[in-house]
Amino acid sequence: MDQTLNDSGWRGSQEGWLEAAYESLLESGVDSVKILPLAKKLNLSRTSFYWFFKDREELLAGLVARWRDKNTGGIVKQSEAYAETLAEAMFNVFDCWLDEKLFDSKFEFAIRSWALQSAEILNEVQDADKVRLETLARMFMRFGNSEITADVRARTTYLVQIGYISMQSKENIALRMKRIPEYIAIYTGQAPQQRELDRFYARHGYKPD
C-alpha cells in the first residue's frame, strides 16, 4: 500500500496533468501546453508524464475530449431536461451560461482560439457547433415549432452566446439577470412566467432588488 502511494506521488495522476494542461491553455494558449513546463508546474519529473500519456498529442486530445464532454455535453443535457413550457426549457439552457459546471466559457474561448491555427481543431469546433445547434432545434420542435422556425431560433440562441464568448463580453450579474427575461421572450416568442423566472433566480442564488 505504501509503495502504491509513493508511486502515485512521484507520477502524479492523469487528471493532474490534464488540469495543468487546461490551466496553461486558458492562460497562454495551446503553444504553452508542453510537457516540460507542465512538469515544472506540477513539481514532477518529465518522465512521469509518460505513465499517463503516450505523447503531447495524446494530452492535447484529452483536453479536446474534456471540452467536448463538458461544453457540448452540458448544452445537450440542459436542452433535453424536463420542462413544462418552452420558456422553462430555455431557462434550462441558460443555466449553461451561468454555471461553469455545465459550460466553461473560458475553455470555449481557448478552444476556439486554438482552432484559428489548427484545421483539426477547427473541424472539432464545427462538429460541436452542429451537434449543439441540432439539439437546440430539437428542443424547439419538441414544443411545436416548425423545423425552419426551430432552426432559426436555435441559431439565434446559440450564435448570440458564442458572440458573447468571442467578444469576451462582461456583464455584472444584476444586468445579466435583468436582460435574461427579454432574451427568453425573443428566443422563444413567449414571455416567461414569474414563477419560472423566480425558480431560475433561486437556483443561481440571485435576489433581484
PDB file of C-alpha atoms in Angstrom:
ATOM      1  CA  MET A   1       0.000   0.000   0.000  1.00  0.00           C
ATOM      2  CA  ASP A   2       2.792   2.423   0.918  1.00  0.00           C
ATOM      3  CA  GLN A   3       4.598   1.632  -2.330  1.00  0.00           C
ATOM      4  CA  THR A   4       1.430   2.388  -4.306  1.00  0.00           C
ATOM      5  CA  LEU A   5       1.070   5.750  -2.603  1.00  0.00           C
ATOM      6  CA  ASN A   6       4.709   6.600  -3.215  1.00  0.00           C
ATOM      7  CA  ASP A   7       4.444   5.665  -6.879  1.00  0.00           C
ATOM      8  CA  SER A   8       1.333   7.783  -7.257  1.00  0.00           C
ATOM      9  CA  GLY A   9       3.073  10.695  -5.589  1.00  0.00           C
ATOM     10  CA  TRP A  10       6.019  10.887  -7.955  1.00  0.00           C
ATOM     11  CA  ARG A  11       3.978  10.106 -11.038  1.00  0.00           C
ATOM     12  CA  GLY A  12       1.136  12.486 -10.275  1.00  0.00           C
ATOM     13  CA  SER A  13      -2.143  11.486 -11.925  1.00  0.00           C
ATOM     14  CA  GLN A  14      -3.706  11.653 -15.342  1.00  0.00           C
ATOM     15  CA  GLU A  15      -6.275  14.171 -14.091  1.00  0.00           C
ATOM     16  CA  GLY A  16      -3.496  16.272 -12.532  1.00  0.00           C
ATOM     17  CA  TRP A  17      -1.642  16.505 -15.828  1.00  0.00           C
ATOM     18  CA  LEU A  18      -4.875  17.319 -17.666  1.00  0.00           C
ATOM     19  CA  GLU A  19      -5.769  20.008 -15.156  1.00  0.00           C
ATOM     20  CA  ALA A  20      -2.344  21.612 -15.503  1.00  0.00           C
ATOM     21  CA  ALA A  21      -2.671  21.486 -19.297  1.00  0.00           C
ATOM     22  CA  TYR A  22      -6.139  23.034 -19.059  1.00  0.00           C
ATOM     23  CA  GLU A  23      -4.847  25.894 -16.909  1.00  0.00           C
ATOM     24  CA  SER A  24      -1.963  26.562 -19.307  1.00  0.00           C
ATOM     25  CA  LEU A  25      -4.298  26.506 -22.307  1.00  0.00           C
ATOM     26  CA  LEU A  26      -6.563  29.090 -20.696  1.00  0.00           C
ATOM     27  CA  GLU A  27      -3.707  31.286 -19.518  1.00  0.00           C
ATOM     28  CA  SER A  28      -1.420  31.286 -22.550  1.00  0.00           C
ATOM     29  CA  GLY A  29      -2.865  29.236 -25.412  1.00  0.00           C
ATOM     30  CA  VAL A  30      -2.044  25.838 -26.846  1.00  0.00           C
ATOM     31  CA  ASP A  31       1.624  26.632 -27.554  1.00  0.00           C
ATOM     32  CA  SER A  32       2.187  26.800 -23.790  1.00  0.00           C
ATOM     33  CA  VAL A  33       0.881  23.257 -23.275  1.00  0.00           C
ATOM     34  CA  LYS A  34       4.217  21.427 -23.297  1.00  0.00           C
ATOM     35  CA  ILE A  35       5.463  18.564 -21.216  1.00  0.00           C
ATOM     36  CA  LEU A  36       8.485  20.143 -19.511  1.00  0.00           C
ATOM     37  CA  PRO A  37       6.762  23.360 -18.381  1.00  0.00           C
ATOM     38  CA  LEU A  38       3.825  21.295 -17.100  1.00  0.00           C
ATOM     39  CA  ALA A  39       6.196  19.004 -15.209  1.00  0.00           C
ATOM     40  CA  LYS A  40       7.799  22.043 -13.562  1.00  0.00           C
ATOM     41  CA  LYS A  41       4.374  23.434 -12.722  1.00  0.00           C
ATOM     42  CA  LEU A  42       3.404  20.153 -11.069  1.00  0.00           C
ATOM     43  CA  ASN A  43       6.815  19.672  -9.465  1.00  0.00           C
ATOM     44  CA  LEU A  44       7.088  16.280 -11.159  1.00  0.00           C
ATOM     45  CA  SER A  45       9.671  14.677 -13.408  1.00  0.00           C
ATOM     46  CA  ARG A  46       9.174  14.830 -17.154  1.00  0.00           C
ATOM     47  CA  THR A  47       9.363  11.033 -17.200  1.00  0.00           C
ATOM     48  CA  SER A  48       6.284  10.724 -15.003  1.00  0.00           C
ATOM     49  CA  PHE A  49       4.172  12.209 -17.798  1.00  0.00           C
ATOM     50  CA  TYR A  50       4.637   9.040 -19.839  1.00  0.00           C
ATOM     51  CA  TRP A  51       2.873   6.884 -17.265  1.00  0.00           C
ATOM     52  CA  PHE A  52      -0.364   8.512 -18.404  1.00  0.00           C
ATOM     53  CA  PHE A  53       0.117   9.786 -21.962  1.00  0.00           C
ATOM     54  CA  LYS A  54       1.963   8.431 -24.979  1.00  0.00           C
ATOM     55  CA  ASP A  55       2.978  11.923 -26.094  1.00  0.00           C
ATOM     56  CA  ARG A  56       1.914  15.569 -26.143  1.00  0.00           C
ATOM     57  CA  GLU A  57      -0.641  14.869 -28.889  1.00  0.00           C
ATOM     58  CA  GLU A  58      -2.450  12.422 -26.641  1.00  0.00           C
ATOM     59  CA  LEU A  59      -2.549  15.045 -23.880  1.00  0.00           C
ATOM     60  CA  LEU A  60      -3.983  17.605 -26.310  1.00  0.00           C
ATOM     61  CA  ALA A  61      -6.559  15.052 -27.444  1.00  0.00           C
ATOM     62  CA  GLY A  62      -7.503  14.606 -23.795  1.00  0.00           C
ATOM     63  CA  LEU A  63      -8.089  18.343 -23.497  1.00  0.00           C
ATOM     64  CA  VAL A  64     -10.351  18.340 -26.559  1.00  0.00           C
ATOM     65  CA  ALA A  65     -12.307  15.378 -25.174  1.00  0.00           C
ATOM     66  CA  ARG A  66     -12.686  17.186 -21.852  1.00  0.00           C
ATOM     67  CA  TRP A  67     -14.013  20.296 -23.626  1.00  0.00           C
ATOM     68  CA  ARG A  68     -16.375  18.257 -25.791  1.00  0.00           C
ATOM     69  CA  ASP A  69     -17.758  16.261 -22.868  1.00  0.00           C
ATOM     70  CA  LYS A  70     -18.277  19.314 -20.685  1.00  0.00           C
ATOM     71  CA  ASN A  71     -19.448  22.052 -23.028  1.00  0.00           C
ATOM     72  CA  THR A  72     -21.283  20.131 -25.720  1.00  0.00           C
ATOM     73  CA  GLY A  73     -22.454  17.634 -23.121  1.00  0.00           C
ATOM     74  CA  GLY A  74     -23.778  20.441 -20.925  1.00  0.00           C
ATOM     75  CA  ILE A  75     -25.823  22.026 -23.705  1.00  0.00           C
ATOM     76  CA  VAL A  76     -27.244  18.662 -24.769  1.00  0.00           C
ATOM     77  CA  LYS A  77     -28.138  17.757 -21.183  1.00  0.00           C
ATOM     78  CA  GLN A  78     -29.832  21.076 -20.490  1.00  0.00           C
ATOM     79  CA  SER A  79     -31.728  21.218 -23.773  1.00  0.00           C
ATOM     80  CA  GLU A  80     -33.112  17.738 -23.093  1.00  0.00           C
ATOM     81  CA  ALA A  81     -34.026  18.450 -19.455  1.00  0.00           C
ATOM     82  CA  TYR A  82     -37.671  18.286 -18.424  1.00  0.00           C
ATOM     83  CA  ALA A  83     -39.658  21.490 -18.872  1.00  0.00           C
ATOM     84  CA  GLU A  84     -43.372  22.253 -18.931  1.00  0.00           C
ATOM     85  CA  THR A  85     -43.037  25.228 -21.285  1.00  0.00           C
ATOM     86  CA  LEU A  86     -40.620  26.391 -23.945  1.00  0.00           C
ATOM     87  CA  ALA A  87     -39.635  29.345 -21.767  1.00  0.00           C
ATOM     88  CA  GLU A  88     -38.749  26.947 -18.949  1.00  0.00           C
ATOM     89  CA  ALA A  89     -36.749  24.814 -21.388  1.00  0.00           C
ATOM     90  CA  MET A  90     -34.824  27.928 -22.423  1.00  0.00           C
ATOM     91  CA  PHE A  91     -34.116  28.745 -18.787  1.00  0.00           C
ATOM     92  CA  ASN A  92     -32.597  25.252 -18.528  1.00  0.00           C
ATOM     93  CA  VAL A  93     -30.277  26.109 -21.418  1.00  0.00           C
ATOM     94  CA  PHE A  94     -29.451  29.476 -19.850  1.00  0.00           C
ATOM     95  CA  ASP A  95     -28.179  27.573 -16.803  1.00  0.00           C
ATOM     96  CA  CYS A  96     -25.189  26.758 -19.011  1.00  0.00           C
ATOM     97  CA  TRP A  97     -24.268  30.427 -19.350  1.00  0.00           C
ATOM     98  CA  LEU A  98     -24.281  30.965 -15.572  1.00  0.00           C
ATOM     99  CA  ASP A  99     -22.899  27.688 -14.229  1.00  0.00           C
ATOM    100  CA  GLU A 100     -19.316  26.741 -15.133  1.00  0.00           C
ATOM    101  CA  LYS A 101     -20.020  23.163 -14.057  1.00  0.00           C
ATOM    102  CA  LEU A 102     -22.320  22.899 -17.086  1.00  0.00           C
ATOM    103  CA  PHE A 103     -20.445  25.046 -19.596  1.00  0.00           C
ATOM    104  CA  ASP A 104     -16.972  26.581 -19.286  1.00  0.00           C
ATOM    105  CA  SER A 105     -16.903  29.807 -21.317  1.00  0.00           C
ATOM    106  CA  LYS A 106     -13.164  30.373 -20.845  1.00  0.00           C
ATOM    107  CA  PHE A 107     -12.453  26.857 -22.059  1.00  0.00           C
ATOM    108  CA  GLU A 108     -14.718  27.518 -25.057  1.00  0.00           C
ATOM    109  CA  PHE A 109     -12.798  30.681 -25.931  1.00  0.00           C
ATOM    110  CA  ALA A 110      -9.447  28.885 -25.609  1.00  0.00           C
ATOM    111  CA  ILE A 111     -10.519  26.035 -27.875  1.00  0.00           C
ATOM    112  CA  ARG A 112     -11.915  28.420 -30.485  1.00  0.00           C
ATOM    113  CA  SER A 113      -8.686  30.419 -30.372  1.00  0.00           C
ATOM    114  CA  TRP A 114      -6.735  27.191 -30.880  1.00  0.00           C
ATOM    115  CA  ALA A 115      -8.956  26.419 -33.890  1.00  0.00           C
ATOM    116  CA  LEU A 116      -7.603  29.526 -35.618  1.00  0.00           C
ATOM    117  CA  GLN A 117      -4.251  27.765 -36.014  1.00  0.00           C
ATOM    118  CA  SER A 118      -5.336  24.141 -36.398  1.00  0.00           C
ATOM    119  CA  ALA A 119      -7.565  22.690 -39.125  1.00  0.00           C
ATOM    120  CA  GLU A 120      -8.098  19.593 -36.994  1.00  0.00           C
ATOM    121  CA  ILE A 121      -9.381  21.609 -34.028  1.00  0.00           C
ATOM    122  CA  LEU A 122     -11.492  23.754 -36.350  1.00  0.00           C
ATOM    123  CA  ASN A 123     -13.193  20.550 -37.500  1.00  0.00           C
ATOM    124  CA  GLU A 124     -13.798  19.620 -33.858  1.00  0.00           C
ATOM    125  CA  VAL A 125     -15.368  23.033 -33.210  1.00  0.00           C
ATOM    126  CA  GLN A 126     -17.544  22.836 -36.317  1.00  0.00           C
ATOM    127  CA  ASP A 127     -18.708  19.351 -35.342  1.00  0.00           C
ATOM    128  CA  ALA A 128     -19.559  20.626 -31.851  1.00  0.00           C
ATOM    129  CA  ASP A 129     -21.458  23.597 -33.284  1.00  0.00           C
ATOM    130  CA  LYS A 130     -23.504  21.239 -35.448  1.00  0.00           C
ATOM    131  CA  VAL A 131     -24.400  18.973 -32.535  1.00  0.00           C
ATOM    132  CA  ARG A 132     -25.320  21.912 -30.291  1.00  0.00           C
ATOM    133  CA  LEU A 133     -27.478  23.592 -32.926  1.00  0.00           C
ATOM    134  CA  GLU A 134     -29.254  20.345 -33.715  1.00  0.00           C
ATOM    135  CA  THR A 135     -30.037  19.622 -30.083  1.00  0.00           C
ATOM    136  CA  LEU A 136     -31.354  23.149 -29.544  1.00  0.00           C
ATOM    137  CA  ALA A 137     -33.509  22.852 -32.674  1.00  0.00           C
ATOM    138  CA  ARG A 138     -34.953  19.575 -31.365  1.00  0.00           C
ATOM    139  CA  MET A 139     -35.837  21.369 -28.145  1.00  0.00           C
ATOM    140  CA  PHE A 140     -37.800  23.992 -30.062  1.00  0.00           C
ATOM    141  CA  MET A 141     -39.549  21.342 -32.171  1.00  0.00           C
ATOM    142  CA  ARG A 142     -40.482  19.476 -29.005  1.00  0.00           C
ATOM    143  CA  PHE A 143     -42.656  22.470 -28.149  1.00  0.00           C
ATOM    144  CA  GLY A 144     -44.365  22.677 -31.538  1.00  0.00           C
ATOM    145  CA  ASN A 145     -42.055  24.891 -33.598  1.00  0.00           C
ATOM    146  CA  SER A 146     -41.719  24.020 -37.275  1.00  0.00           C
ATOM    147  CA  GLU A 147     -38.358  22.746 -38.492  1.00  0.00           C
ATOM    148  CA  ILE A 148     -37.347  26.062 -40.062  1.00  0.00           C
ATOM    149  CA  THR A 149     -38.532  28.128 -37.076  1.00  0.00           C
ATOM    150  CA  ALA A 150     -36.714  25.779 -34.707  1.00  0.00           C
ATOM    151  CA  ASP A 151     -33.545  26.056 -36.786  1.00  0.00           C
ATOM    152  CA  VAL A 152     -33.587  29.872 -36.815  1.00  0.00           C
ATOM    153  CA  ARG A 153     -34.402  30.128 -33.113  1.00  0.00           C
ATOM    154  CA  ALA A 154     -31.663  27.633 -32.283  1.00  0.00           C
ATOM    155  CA  ARG A 155     -29.168  29.650 -34.301  1.00  0.00           C
ATOM    156  CA  THR A 156     -30.263  32.907 -32.693  1.00  0.00           C
ATOM    157  CA  THR A 157     -29.945  31.441 -29.209  1.00  0.00           C
ATOM    158  CA  TYR A 158     -26.588  29.794 -29.804  1.00  0.00           C
ATOM    159  CA  LEU A 159     -24.823  32.323 -32.011  1.00  0.00           C
ATOM    160  CA  VAL A 160     -25.595  35.199 -29.653  1.00  0.00           C
ATOM    161  CA  GLN A 161     -23.963  33.299 -26.805  1.00  0.00           C
ATOM    162  CA  ILE A 162     -20.926  32.360 -28.897  1.00  0.00           C
ATOM    163  CA  GLY A 163     -20.700  36.049 -29.797  1.00  0.00           C
ATOM    164  CA  TYR A 164     -20.637  36.928 -26.098  1.00  0.00           C
ATOM    165  CA  ILE A 165     -17.793  34.458 -25.606  1.00  0.00           C
ATOM    166  CA  SER A 166     -15.813  35.516 -28.680  1.00  0.00           C
ATOM    167  CA  MET A 167     -16.089  39.197 -27.722  1.00  0.00           C
ATOM    168  CA  GLN A 168     -15.193  38.323 -24.105  1.00  0.00           C
ATOM    169  CA  SER A 169     -18.177  40.464 -23.153  1.00  0.00           C
ATOM    170  CA  LYS A 170     -18.519  41.230 -19.453  1.00  0.00           C
ATOM    171  CA  GLU A 171     -21.787  41.890 -17.622  1.00  0.00           C
ATOM    172  CA  ASN A 172     -22.386  42.231 -13.918  1.00  0.00           C
ATOM    173  CA  ILE A 173     -24.866  39.709 -12.583  1.00  0.00           C
ATOM    174  CA  ALA A 174     -27.635  42.245 -11.987  1.00  0.00           C
ATOM    175  CA  LEU A 175     -27.527  43.461 -15.592  1.00  0.00           C
ATOM    176  CA  ARG A 176     -27.373  39.944 -16.966  1.00  0.00           C
ATOM    177  CA  MET A 177     -30.353  38.814 -14.896  1.00  0.00           C
ATOM    178  CA  LYS A 178     -32.307  41.903 -15.955  1.00  0.00           C
ATOM    179  CA  ARG A 179     -31.738  41.084 -19.621  1.00  0.00           C
ATOM    180  CA  ILE A 180     -32.481  37.368 -19.431  1.00  0.00           C
ATOM    181  CA  PRO A 181     -36.329  37.556 -19.428  1.00  0.00           C
ATOM    182  CA  GLU A 182     -36.140  39.683 -22.590  1.00  0.00           C
ATOM    183  CA  TYR A 183     -33.787  37.201 -24.230  1.00  0.00           C
ATOM    184  CA  ILE A 184     -36.175  34.374 -23.318  1.00  0.00           C
ATOM    185  CA  ALA A 185     -39.097  36.255 -24.892  1.00  0.00           C
ATOM    186  CA  ILE A 186     -37.144  36.994 -28.071  1.00  0.00           C
ATOM    187  CA  TYR A 187     -35.755  33.465 -28.467  1.00  0.00           C
ATOM    188  CA  THR A 188     -38.969  31.580 -27.679  1.00  0.00           C
ATOM    189  CA  GLY A 189     -41.718  34.000 -28.691  1.00  0.00           C
ATOM    190  CA  GLN A 190     -43.242  33.785 -25.224  1.00  0.00           C
ATOM    191  CA  ALA A 191     -42.680  35.828 -22.087  1.00  0.00           C
ATOM    192  CA  PRO A 192     -41.564  33.729 -19.118  1.00  0.00           C
ATOM    193  CA  GLN A 193     -43.966  33.334 -16.222  1.00  0.00           C
ATOM    194  CA  GLN A 194     -42.914  34.926 -12.953  1.00  0.00           C
ATOM    195  CA  ARG A 195     -42.727  31.551 -11.217  1.00  0.00           C
ATOM    196  CA  GLU A 196     -40.343  30.288 -13.924  1.00  0.00           C
ATOM    197  CA  LEU A 197     -38.190  33.365 -13.500  1.00  0.00           C
ATOM    198  CA  ASP A 198     -38.238  33.020  -9.712  1.00  0.00           C
ATOM    199  CA  ARG A 199     -37.079  29.395  -9.922  1.00  0.00           C
ATOM    200  CA  PHE A 200     -34.274  30.371 -12.270  1.00  0.00           C
ATOM    201  CA  TYR A 201     -33.124  33.173  -9.963  1.00  0.00           C
ATOM    202  CA  ALA A 202     -33.300  30.877  -6.938  1.00  0.00           C
ATOM    203  CA  ARG A 203     -31.124  28.144  -8.384  1.00  0.00           C
ATOM    204  CA  HIS A 204     -28.455  30.712  -9.203  1.00  0.00           C
ATOM    205  CA  GLY A 205     -28.656  32.364  -5.802  1.00  0.00           C
ATOM    206  CA  TYR A 206     -29.821  35.682  -7.218  1.00  0.00           C
ATOM    207  CA  LYS A 207     -32.210  38.018  -5.411  1.00  0.00           C
ATOM    208  CA  PRO A 208     -33.494  40.899  -7.544  1.00  0.00           C
ATOM    209  CA  ASP A 209     -33.793  44.325  -5.931  1.00  0.00           C
TER     210      ASP A 209
END
